[in-house]
Amino acid sequence: MKKIIIDTDPGQDDAVAIMLALASPELEVVGLTIVAGNVPLDLTCRNARMICDLAGKPETKVYPGAKKPLNGPQVTAEHAHGNSGLDGIDVFDPITPLQEKDAIDFLLNTIEEHPPNSITLCPIGPLTNIALAITKQPAIKTRIAEIAMMGGGYFIQGNVTPSAEFNIFADPEAAEIVFRSGVPITMFPLDVTHKVLANKKRIECIKSVNNSASMALANMLSFYGKYNSKKYGEDGAPLHDPTVIAWLIAPSLFSGKACNVEIEVNSYLTRGATVVDWWGVTGRKENATVINEVNADGFFQLLYERLANLS
Ligand code: BDR
Ligand code: CA
């Protein structure tokens, strides 16, 4: 069983990722570390706890992390996720507790206490918490098994600026620290996530799993789908974040290639861009596997099957 920490800013697509992980026997979710992103930190913490309740897993450990990016103004995404961050369902007061320990200390202690290369980090929000942990204790870099993260774009460049994807744009300095860390990275950019569309038929299949988790997800994705279909003209919302978790469970559904990826932090026009050397033209060292292909039907089949494991 692979031990993972999901670093997250829920978000409807984060909710799918968290539930898929909690429902999968191949993965042990050691904890959720929470970051400000789609909405401010108090709401992302509450949302993560609601998701654990809805999954029937209130024993999941949820740790509060960074309120603000390392540098620059805070960017949020209520335009996509609604004011609660989980629009599509009614907000409630969750029973899953918020741990007192800070996310950065939890990350550091957990990585130090486990054997080297036994903890996989799964950031699916801005990379602030991961960058803070690496900066505070650089020695942990050699103990992290890998980082599997959602963020960036190459052929599809950006979704919040013409050049930048939300998770990277929300904290480019943090992303730069992570991509220069030397930890093995597998990156799930917009190029692959826009091939995993939650259309009406697939949302109906999620609903027909017929438990509290699947009903809540179907309602969230109906809301999320409206915004996305209007913006992109695609048949349903891209399920960005769960690609990371699906890959950990069923890597054969995906393919990509090893590339050099650098983060643009300075430019007025392209701040937050992921500069992916897809064709290997720079001679810069490969630092990430960039995923660009997915078997979408296989992905959804996996999701329906796993959601049925939740109560
Ligand atoms: C990413 O940004 C957030 O809005 C989503 O949750 C996802 O992590 C997609 O750009
Ligand atoms: Ca997210």
JSON list of N, CA and C and ligand atoms in Angstrom, two decimals, residues 7-15 37-39 76-77 79-81 85 123-126 150-152 158-160 164-168 188-190 193-194 224 232 238-242, ligand 1:
[
{"chain": "A", "resi": 7, "resn": "ASP", "atom": "N", "xyz": [-1.93, 17.30, -0.71]},
{"chain": "A", "resi": 7, "resn": "ASP", "atom": "CA", "xyz": [-1.86, 18.72, -0.36]},
{"chain": "A", "resi": 7, "resn": "ASP", "atom": "C", "xyz": [-2.89, 19.44, -1.25]},
{"chain": "A", "resi": 8, "resn": "THR", "atom": "N", "xyz": [-3.90, 20.04, -0.65]},
{"chain": "A", "resi": 8, "resn": "THR", "atom": "CA", "xyz": [-5.11, 20.34, -1.42]},
{"chain": "A", "resi": 8, "resn": "THR", "atom": "C", "xyz": [-5.79, 21.64, -1.00]},
{"chain": "A", "resi": 9, "resn": "ASP", "atom": "N", "xyz": [-6.61, 22.19, -1.93]},
{"chain": "A", "resi": 9, "resn": "ASP", "atom": "CA", "xyz": [-7.33, 23.45, -1.71]},
{"chain": "A", "resi": 9, "resn": "ASP", "atom": "C", "xyz": [-8.80, 23.31, -2.16]},
{"chain": "A", "resi": 10, "resn": "PRO", "atom": "N", "xyz": [-9.55, 22.37, -1.60]},
{"chain": "A", "resi": 10, "resn": "PRO", "atom": "CA", "xyz": [-10.84, 21.99, -2.22]},
{"chain": "A", "resi": 10, "resn": "PRO", "atom": "C", "xyz": [-11.81, 23.16, -2.38]},
{"chain": "A", "resi": 11, "resn": "GLY", "atom": "N", "xyz": [-12.45, 23.21, -3.52]},
{"chain": "A", "resi": 11, "resn": "GLY", "atom": "CA", "xyz": [-12.45, 22.70, -4.88]},
{"chain": "A", "resi": 11, "resn": "GLY", "atom": "C", "xyz": [-13.19, 21.37, -5.16]},
{"chain": "A", "resi": 12, "resn": "GLN", "atom": "N", "xyz": [-14.17, 21.46, -6.14]},
{"chain": "A", "resi": 12, "resn": "GLN", "atom": "CA", "xyz": [-14.91, 20.27, -6.54]},
{"chain": "A", "resi": 12, "resn": "GLN", "atom": "C", "xyz": [-14.01, 19.18, -7.10]},
{"chain": "A", "resi": 13, "resn": "ASP", "atom": "N", "xyz": [-13.02, 19.54, -7.92]},
{"chain": "A", "resi": 13, "resn": "ASP", "atom": "CA", "xyz": [-12.18, 18.48, -8.50]},
{"chain": "A", "resi": 13, "resn": "ASP", "atom": "C", "xyz": [-11.23, 17.91, -7.45]},
{"chain": "A", "resi": 14, "resn": "ASP", "atom": "N", "xyz": [-10.84, 18.74, -6.47]},
{"chain": "A", "resi": 14, "resn": "ASP", "atom": "CA", "xyz": [-10.08, 18.21, -5.33]},
{"chain": "A", "resi": 14, "resn": "ASP", "atom": "C", "xyz": [-10.94, 17.18, -4.59]},
{"chain": "A", "resi": 15, "resn": "ALA", "atom": "N", "xyz": [-12.25, 17.46, -4.47]},
{"chain": "A", "resi": 15, "resn": "ALA", "atom": "CA", "xyz": [-13.14, 16.54, -3.75]},
{"chain": "A", "resi": 15, "resn": "ALA", "atom": "C", "xyz": [-13.13, 15.17, -4.42]},
{"chain": "A", "resi": 37, "resn": "GLY", "atom": "N", "xyz": [-6.22, 28.49, -1.80]},
{"chain": "A", "resi": 37, "resn": "GLY", "atom": "CA", "xyz": [-6.12, 28.36, -3.25]},
{"chain": "A", "resi": 37, "resn": "GLY", "atom": "C", "xyz": [-7.44, 28.74, -3.89]},
{"chain": "A", "resi": 38, "resn": "ASN", "atom": "N", "xyz": [-8.24, 27.74, -4.20]},
{"chain": "A", "resi": 38, "resn": "ASN", "atom": "CA", "xyz": [-9.52, 28.04, -4.85]},
{"chain": "A", "resi": 38, "resn": "ASN", "atom": "C", "xyz": [-10.33, 29.05, -4.05]},
{"chain": "A", "resi": 39, "resn": "VAL", "atom": "N", "xyz": [-10.28, 28.92, -2.72]},
{"chain": "A", "resi": 39, "resn": "VAL", "atom": "CA", "xyz": [-10.90, 29.88, -1.79]},
{"chain": "A", "resi": 39, "resn": "VAL", "atom": "C", "xyz": [-9.92, 30.06, -0.62]},
{"chain": "A", "resi": 76, "resn": "THR", "atom": "N", "xyz": [-7.57, 33.75, -5.91]},
{"chain": "A", "resi": 76, "resn": "THR", "atom": "CA", "xyz": [-8.53, 32.68, -5.61]},
{"chain": "A", "resi": 76, "resn": "THR", "atom": "C", "xyz": [-9.39, 32.42, -6.86]},
{"chain": "A", "resi": 77, "resn": "ALA", "atom": "N", "xyz": [-10.27, 31.44, -6.79]},
{"chain": "A", "resi": 77, "resn": "ALA", "atom": "CA", "xyz": [-11.00, 31.01, -8.01]},
{"chain": "A", "resi": 77, "resn": "ALA", "atom": "C", "xyz": [-12.48, 30.77, -7.73]},
{"chain": "A", "resi": 79, "resn": "HIS", "atom": "N", "xyz": [-14.76, 32.25, -9.13]},
{"chain": "A", "resi": 79, "resn": "HIS", "atom": "CA", "xyz": [-15.45, 32.30, -10.43]},
{"chain": "A", "resi": 79, "resn": "HIS", "atom": "C", "xyz": [-15.69, 30.88, -10.97]},
{"chain": "A", "resi": 80, "resn": "ALA", "atom": "N", "xyz": [-14.82, 29.95, -10.62]},
{"chain": "A", "resi": 80, "resn": "ALA", "atom": "CA", "xyz": [-14.96, 28.57, -11.13]},
{"chain": "A", "resi": 80, "resn": "ALA", "atom": "C", "xyz": [-15.64, 27.66, -10.11]},
{"chain": "A", "resi": 81, "resn": "HIS", "atom": "N", "xyz": [-15.37, 27.88, -8.83]},
{"chain": "A", "resi": 81, "resn": "HIS", "atom": "CA", "xyz": [-15.79, 26.91, -7.80]},
{"chain": "A", "resi": 81, "resn": "HIS", "atom": "C", "xyz": [-16.95, 27.41, -6.94]},
{"chain": "A", "resi": 85, "resn": "GLY", "atom": "N", "xyz": [-16.47, 27.36, -2.59]},
{"chain": "A", "resi": 85, "resn": "GLY", "atom": "CA", "xyz": [-15.41, 26.48, -3.12]},
{"chain": "A", "resi": 85, "resn": "GLY", "atom": "C", "xyz": [-15.96, 25.12, -3.50]},
{"chain": "A", "resi": 123, "resn": "PRO", "atom": "N", "xyz": [0.46, 17.13, -4.42]},
{"chain": "A", "resi": 123, "resn": "PRO", "atom": "CA", "xyz": [-0.09, 18.49, -4.37]},
{"chain": "A", "resi": 123, "resn": "PRO", "atom": "C", "xyz": [-1.07, 18.71, -5.51]},
{"chain": "A", "resi": 124, "resn": "ILE", "atom": "N", "xyz": [-2.28, 19.16, -5.15]},
{"chain": "A", "resi": 124, "resn": "ILE", "atom": "CA", "xyz": [-3.31, 19.44, -6.16]},
{"chain": "A", "resi": 124, "resn": "ILE", "atom": "C", "xyz": [-3.86, 20.86, -5.97]},
{"chain": "A", "resi": 125, "resn": "GLY", "atom": "N", "xyz": [-3.03, 21.71, -5.38]},
{"chain": "A", "resi": 125, "resn": "GLY", "atom": "CA", "xyz": [-3.35, 23.13, -5.22]},
{"chain": "A", "resi": 125, "resn": "GLY", "atom": "C", "xyz": [-2.06, 23.92, -5.43]},
{"chain": "A", "resi": 126, "resn": "PRO", "atom": "N", "xyz": [-2.04, 25.20, -5.07]},
{"chain": "A", "resi": 126, "resn": "PRO", "atom": "CA", "xyz": [-0.77, 25.96, -5.12]},
{"chain": "A", "resi": 126, "resn": "PRO", "atom": "C", "xyz": [0.29, 25.26, -4.27]},
{"chain": "A", "resi": 150, "resn": "MET", "atom": "N", "xyz": [-0.78, 18.14, -9.77]},
{"chain": "A", "resi": 150, "resn": "MET", "atom": "CA", "xyz": [-1.55, 18.75, -10.86]},
{"chain": "A", "resi": 150, "resn": "MET", "atom": "C", "xyz": [-1.15, 20.21, -10.96]},
{"chain": "A", "resi": 151, "resn": "GLY", "atom": "N", "xyz": [-0.78, 20.60, -12.18]},
{"chain": "A", "resi": 151, "resn": "GLY", "atom": "CA", "xyz": [-0.48, 22.02, -12.40]},
{"chain": "A", "resi": 151, "resn": "GLY", "atom": "C", "xyz": [0.17, 22.22, -13.75]},
{"chain": "A", "resi": 152, "resn": "GLY", "atom": "N", "xyz": [0.10, 23.45, -14.21]},
{"chain": "A", "resi": 152, "resn": "GLY", "atom": "CA", "xyz": [0.79, 23.84, -15.42]},
{"chain": "A", "resi": 152, "resn": "GLY", "atom": "C", "xyz": [0.08, 23.45, -16.70]},
{"chain": "A", "resi": 158, "resn": "GLY", "atom": "N", "xyz": [-2.67, 28.08, -20.51]},
{"chain": "A", "resi": 158, "resn": "GLY", "atom": "CA", "xyz": [-3.14, 28.61, -19.23]},
{"chain": "A", "resi": 158, "resn": "GLY", "atom": "C", "xyz": [-4.65, 28.60, -19.11]},
{"chain": "A", "resi": 159, "resn": "ASN", "atom": "N", "xyz": [-5.13, 28.69, -17.87]},
{"chain": "A", "resi": 159, "resn": "ASN", "atom": "CA", "xyz": [-6.58, 28.84, -17.67]},
{"chain": "A", "resi": 159, "resn": "ASN", "atom": "C", "xyz": [-6.94, 30.07, -16.84]},
{"chain": "A", "resi": 160, "resn": "VAL", "atom": "N", "xyz": [-5.95, 30.70, -16.19]},
{"chain": "A", "resi": 160, "resn": "VAL", "atom": "CA", "xyz": [-6.26, 31.96, -15.49]},
{"chain": "A", "resi": 160, "resn": "VAL", "atom": "C", "xyz": [-5.59, 33.16, -16.14]},
{"chain": "A", "resi": 164, "resn": "ALA", "atom": "N", "xyz": [-0.74, 30.93, -17.98]},
{"chain": "A", "resi": 164, "resn": "ALA", "atom": "CA", "xyz": [-0.54, 30.27, -16.68]},
{"chain": "A", "resi": 164, "resn": "ALA", "atom": "C", "xyz": [-1.79, 29.53, -16.20]},
{"chain": "A", "resi": 165, "resn": "GLU", "atom": "N", "xyz": [-1.51, 28.37, -15.63]},
{"chain": "A", "resi": 165, "resn": "GLU", "atom": "CA", "xyz": [-2.55, 27.54, -15.00]},
{"chain": "A", "resi": 165, "resn": "GLU", "atom": "C", "xyz": [-2.69, 27.98, -13.54]},
{"chain": "A", "resi": 166, "resn": "PHE", "atom": "N", "xyz": [-3.88, 27.81, -12.97]},
{"chain": "A", "resi": 166, "resn": "PHE", "atom": "CA", "xyz": [-4.18, 28.37, -11.64]},
{"chain": "A", "resi": 166, "resn": "PHE", "atom": "C", "xyz": [-3.18, 27.97, -10.55]},
{"chain": "A", "resi": 167, "resn": "ASN", "atom": "N", "xyz": [-2.91, 26.68, -10.38]},
{"chain": "A", "resi": 167, "resn": "ASN", "atom": "CA", "xyz": [-2.10, 26.25, -9.23]},
{"chain": "A", "resi": 167, "resn": "ASN", "atom": "C", "xyz": [-0.69, 26.86, -9.27]},
{"chain": "A", "resi": 168, "resn": "ILE", "atom": "N", "xyz": [-0.16, 27.02, -10.47]},
{"chain": "A", "resi": 168, "resn": "ILE", "atom": "CA", "xyz": [1.19, 27.58, -10.60]},
{"chain": "A", "resi": 168, "resn": "ILE", "atom": "C", "xyz": [1.12, 29.10, -10.48]},
{"chain": "A", "resi": 188, "resn": "PHE", "atom": "N", "xyz": [0.82, 16.61, -13.96]},
{"chain": "A", "resi": 188, "resn": "PHE", "atom": "CA", "xyz": [-0.43, 16.44, -14.70]},
{"chain": "A", "resi": 188, "resn": "PHE", "atom": "C", "xyz": [-0.93, 17.83, -15.11]},
{"chain": "A", "resi": 189, "resn": "PRO", "atom": "N", "xyz": [-0.55, 18.29, -16.31]},
{"chain": "A", "resi": 189, "resn": "PRO", "atom": "CA", "xyz": [-0.91, 19.63, -16.75]},
{"chain": "A", "resi": 189, "resn": "PRO", "atom": "C", "xyz": [-2.30, 19.66, -17.40]},
{"chain": "A", "resi": 190, "resn": "LEU", "atom": "N", "xyz": [-2.72, 20.85, -17.79]},
{"chain": "A", "resi": 190, "resn": "LEU", "atom": "CA", "xyz": [-4.02, 21.01, -18.46]},
{"chain": "A", "resi": 190, "resn": "LEU", "atom": "C", "xyz": [-4.12, 20.12, -19.70]},
{"chain": "A", "resi": 193, "resn": "THR", "atom": "N", "xyz": [-5.51, 16.98, -18.33]},
{"chain": "A", "resi": 193, "resn": "THR", "atom": "CA", "xyz": [-6.77, 17.06, -17.56]},
{"chain": "A", "resi": 193, "resn": "THR", "atom": "C", "xyz": [-7.95, 17.45, -18.44]},
{"chain": "A", "resi": 194, "resn": "HIS", "atom": "N", "xyz": [-7.68, 18.16, -19.54]},
{"chain": "A", "resi": 194, "resn": "HIS", "atom": "CA", "xyz": [-8.78, 18.52, -20.46]},
{"chain": "A", "resi": 194, "resn": "HIS", "atom": "C", "xyz": [-9.19, 17.34, -21.35]},
{"chain": "A", "resi": 224, "resn": "TYR", "atom": "N", "xyz": [-20.02, 22.67, -11.33]},
{"chain": "A", "resi": 224, "resn": "TYR", "atom": "CA", "xyz": [-18.68, 22.93, -11.89]},
{"chain": "A", "resi": 224, "resn": "TYR", "atom": "C", "xyz": [-18.70, 22.79, -13.41]},
{"chain": "A", "resi": 232, "resn": "TYR", "atom": "N", "xyz": [-15.04, 26.81, -21.95]},
{"chain": "A", "resi": 232, "resn": "TYR", "atom": "CA", "xyz": [-14.18, 26.10, -22.91]},
{"chain": "A", "resi": 232, "resn": "TYR", "atom": "C", "xyz": [-14.96, 25.53, -24.10]},
{"chain": "A", "resi": 238, "resn": "PRO", "atom": "N", "xyz": [-13.30, 19.60, -16.98]},
{"chain": "A", "resi": 238, "resn": "PRO", "atom": "CA", "xyz": [-12.09, 18.79, -16.84]},
{"chain": "A", "resi": 238, "resn": "PRO", "atom": "C", "xyz": [-11.87, 18.41, -15.38]},
{"chain": "A", "resi": 239, "resn": "LEU", "atom": "N", "xyz": [-11.66, 17.12, -15.12]},
{"chain": "A", "resi": 239, "resn": "LEU", "atom": "CA", "xyz": [-11.41, 16.68, -13.74]},
{"chain": "A", "resi": 239, "resn": "LEU", "atom": "C", "xyz": [-9.90, 16.70, -13.51]},
{"chain": "A", "resi": 240, "resn": "HIS", "atom": "N", "xyz": [-9.40, 17.91, -13.20]},
{"chain": "A", "resi": 240, "resn": "HIS", "atom": "CA", "xyz": [-7.95, 18.09, -13.11]},
{"chain": "A", "resi": 240, "resn": "HIS", "atom": "C", "xyz": [-7.31, 17.18, -12.04]},
{"chain": "A", "resi": 241, "resn": "ASP", "atom": "N", "xyz": [-7.70, 17.42, -10.79]},
{"chain": "A", "resi": 241, "resn": "ASP", "atom": "CA", "xyz": [-6.94, 16.88, -9.67]},
{"chain": "A", "resi": 241, "resn": "ASP", "atom": "C", "xyz": [-6.96, 15.35, -9.54]},
{"chain": "A", "resi": 242, "resn": "PRO", "atom": "N", "xyz": [-8.09, 14.70, -9.84]},
{"chain": "A", "resi": 242, "resn": "PRO", "atom": "CA", "xyz": [-8.09, 13.24, -9.66]},
{"chain": "A", "resi": 242, "resn": "PRO", "atom": "C", "xyz": [-7.20, 12.48, -10.63]},
{"chain": "B", "resi": 1, "resn": "BDR", "atom": "C1", "xyz": [-6.50, 23.59, -10.77]},
{"chain": "B", "resi": 1, "resn": "BDR", "atom": "O1", "xyz": [-6.93, 24.82, -10.21]},
{"chain": "B", "resi": 1, "resn": "BDR", "atom": "C2", "xyz": [-8.01, 24.61, -9.33]},
{"chain": "B", "resi": 1, "resn": "BDR", "atom": "O2", "xyz": [-9.02, 25.52, -9.61]},
{"chain": "B", "resi": 1, "resn": "BDR", "atom": "C3", "xyz": [-8.42, 23.17, -9.47]},
{"chain": "B", "resi": 1, "resn": "BDR", "atom": "O3", "xyz": [-8.83, 22.64, -8.23]},
{"chain": "B", "resi": 1, "resn": "BDR", "atom": "C4", "xyz": [-7.18, 22.50, -9.99]},
{"chain": "B", "resi": 1, "resn": "BDR", "atom": "O4", "xyz": [-6.34, 22.09, -8.93]},
{"chain": "B", "resi": 1, "resn": "BDR", "atom": "C5", "xyz": [-6.83, 23.59, -12.25]},
{"chain": "B", "resi": 1, "resn": "BDR", "atom": "O5", "xyz": [-6.21, 24.66, -12.89]}
]
